[in-house]
Amino acid sequence: MTSTIMPRMAAGGRALLLSATLISVVAVPLAAGPVAEARPRAAAAANSDTAAVRITEGQVAEAGPGRPILYPSVTSCLTVTVRLRDGGKVGAHASLFQVPGEYRSDQILAALKNRVGKRAVSRVEVKGAVGAWYPGYFTKAIESYGEGETVPYPTAPDAEGIAKAVAAGLGVPRSKLTVQDLPDGDLTID
């Protein structure tokens, strides 16, 4: 059912006919907002249940059972993923230097522990730039050192020291932790 709207004069004196169908196709999405959704809402909702939860530097977030976590741009960072017995995951993206408005390295384990709460933990995976991390950064962030204080730095990868620091910060047994040094890039945890 196409109806024609009054002709309008275009540049050069030619008449321009606008179809009501064309107007509804173009104008309705523009009125809805800056981005129109191309698929039905029911499909979008179903896909959002399985989409990866993105955790950027200095953030803590949770993914339900069956939902992956994406840690983007893991370069000098460490990721800490707590696997819950119910199949869910709670993750933290620890950054060497604080991202404005996000957790510092000496705050992130407490935030992660708080998010996990009293839920049963099956295991904890630490992955990322192990060689860039001094285990003490989880208790005193690089930004916490004052003028004249020497900031410690790693002279060699210390996976065991990092495991002990994370276990202590989360209050979980060391035996539940694994630490893995990974090359730079995005990291997806299924």
XYZ file of C-alpha atoms in Angstrom:
190
model
C 0.000 0.000 0.000
C 2.012 2.885 -1.327
C 0.582 6.370 -1.388
C 2.201 9.358 -2.952
C 2.905 12.513 -1.014
C 2.649 15.943 -2.605
C 5.332 16.556 -5.229
C 8.211 18.786 -4.154
C 10.450 20.772 -6.398
C 14.007 19.511 -6.460
C 17.045 21.434 -7.653
C 16.776 22.162 -11.369
C 12.970 22.433 -11.265
C 12.243 18.678 -11.387
C 9.387 17.338 -9.305
C 10.312 14.897 -6.571
C 7.678 12.392 -5.502
C 8.025 10.843 -2.095
C 6.424 7.566 -1.312
C 4.836 6.983 2.108
C 6.563 3.590 2.164
C 9.949 5.204 1.563
C 9.303 7.751 4.280
C 8.379 5.025 6.785
C 11.502 3.019 5.940
C 13.798 6.020 6.297
C 12.126 8.219 8.899
C 11.039 5.656 11.495
C 14.536 4.305 12.240
C 15.897 7.842 12.373
C 13.261 8.825 14.909
C 14.105 5.754 17.027
C 17.659 6.900 17.703
C 21.100 7.095 16.178
C 21.414 3.342 15.514
C 18.575 1.183 14.291
C 18.594 -2.495 15.171
C 18.652 -4.704 12.089
C 17.379 -7.883 13.734
C 14.277 -8.589 15.817
C 14.613 -7.788 19.498
C 13.879 -11.375 20.568
C 16.917 -12.594 18.597
C 19.106 -9.835 20.032
C 18.112 -10.772 23.586
C 18.825 -14.446 22.965
C 22.278 -13.648 21.555
C 23.153 -11.334 24.458
C 22.879 -14.298 26.837
C 25.836 -15.959 25.108
C 27.882 -12.894 24.121
C 31.252 -12.507 25.804
C 31.458 -10.260 28.847
C 34.142 -7.656 28.078
C 36.421 -6.732 30.990
C 38.878 -3.921 30.300
C 41.828 -2.718 32.381
C 41.003 -2.050 36.006
C 37.546 -3.630 35.833
C 35.811 -6.534 37.565
C 32.763 -8.234 36.041
C 30.825 -11.485 36.003
C 29.788 -13.971 33.330
C 27.032 -16.496 33.915
C 27.376 -20.204 33.142
C 28.207 -20.851 29.494
C 29.132 -17.232 28.808
C 32.771 -16.403 27.953
C 34.853 -13.504 29.234
C 36.858 -11.331 26.840
C 39.882 -9.483 28.221
C 40.936 -7.123 25.384
C 44.504 -5.928 24.800
C 46.318 -7.896 27.488
C 49.831 -6.494 27.061
C 51.388 -5.640 30.432
C 48.302 -6.775 32.365
C 47.289 -9.825 34.342
C 43.828 -11.331 34.229
C 42.368 -13.177 37.194
C 39.400 -15.434 36.471
C 37.571 -17.077 39.357
C 35.631 -20.126 38.208
C 32.588 -20.741 40.367
C 31.178 -24.182 41.110
C 27.883 -23.224 39.429
C 29.731 -22.737 36.107
C 29.844 -18.950 36.224
C 32.986 -16.837 36.209
C 34.054 -13.604 37.878
C 36.996 -11.838 36.287
C 39.393 -8.983 36.924
C 41.720 -7.236 34.467
C 44.623 -5.981 36.592
C 46.629 -3.162 35.035
C 50.168 -2.116 35.965
C 49.064 1.511 35.887
C 45.648 2.723 36.980
C 43.148 3.592 34.305
C 41.256 6.715 35.472
C 38.025 5.754 37.211
C 38.941 2.042 37.476
C 40.582 -0.115 40.145
C 44.299 0.134 40.876
C 46.309 -3.078 41.080
C 46.249 -2.937 44.908
C 42.418 -2.646 44.935
C 41.407 -5.139 42.285
C 41.697 -8.369 44.293
C 39.509 -6.962 47.073
C 36.923 -5.910 44.474
C 37.079 -9.371 42.876
C 36.745 -11.098 46.249
C 33.764 -8.894 47.108
C 32.073 -9.746 43.785
C 32.594 -13.494 44.340
C 31.197 -13.196 47.863
C 30.517 -16.464 49.645
C 29.986 -18.508 46.481
C 31.974 -21.733 46.106
C 35.152 -21.385 44.012
C 36.340 -24.338 41.930
C 39.587 -22.755 40.668
C 41.358 -19.490 39.832
C 43.274 -18.815 36.612
C 45.828 -16.015 36.355
C 46.942 -15.262 32.787
C 48.845 -12.512 31.080
C 52.182 -10.708 31.284
C 53.645 -12.642 34.223
C 57.143 -11.287 33.556
C 55.966 -7.664 33.897
C 54.485 -8.163 37.371
C 56.099 -7.905 40.761
C 53.775 -9.815 43.154
C 53.724 -6.878 45.564
C 51.818 -4.746 43.034
C 48.689 -6.475 44.347
C 49.314 -4.954 47.788
C 50.941 -1.649 46.796
C 50.246 -0.222 43.348
C 52.952 1.541 41.370
C 50.990 4.805 41.834
C 51.232 4.406 45.633
C 54.971 4.975 45.762
C 55.932 8.483 46.763
C 58.689 10.684 45.506
C 62.043 9.239 46.484
C 60.647 5.747 47.056
C 62.010 2.981 44.895
C 59.359 1.145 42.932
C 60.187 -2.559 42.853
C 60.188 -4.274 39.485
C 60.513 -7.896 38.470
C 63.927 -9.147 37.461
C 62.493 -12.493 36.327
C 58.996 -13.952 35.962
C 57.657 -14.937 39.400
C 54.631 -17.154 38.764
C 54.773 -18.641 42.255
C 54.950 -15.220 43.926
C 51.996 -14.017 41.852
C 50.025 -17.171 42.730
C 50.663 -16.652 46.447
C 49.704 -12.949 46.254
C 46.459 -13.704 44.397
C 45.578 -16.595 46.733
C 46.130 -14.356 49.770
C 44.167 -11.467 48.238
C 41.203 -13.691 47.384
C 41.375 -15.874 50.493
C 41.544 -19.117 48.492
C 44.013 -21.998 48.866
C 47.143 -21.719 46.689
C 46.352 -25.195 45.332
C 43.318 -23.770 43.459
C 45.446 -21.366 41.388
C 47.231 -21.675 38.072
C 49.423 -18.963 36.545
C 50.174 -18.795 32.840
C 52.375 -16.335 30.936
C 50.712 -15.474 27.619
C 51.756 -13.367 24.631
C 50.169 -9.967 24.021
C 46.668 -9.762 22.638
C 43.010 -10.367 23.392
C 42.262 -13.198 25.789
C 38.977 -15.130 25.768
C 38.092 -17.435 28.655
C 35.340 -19.958 27.872
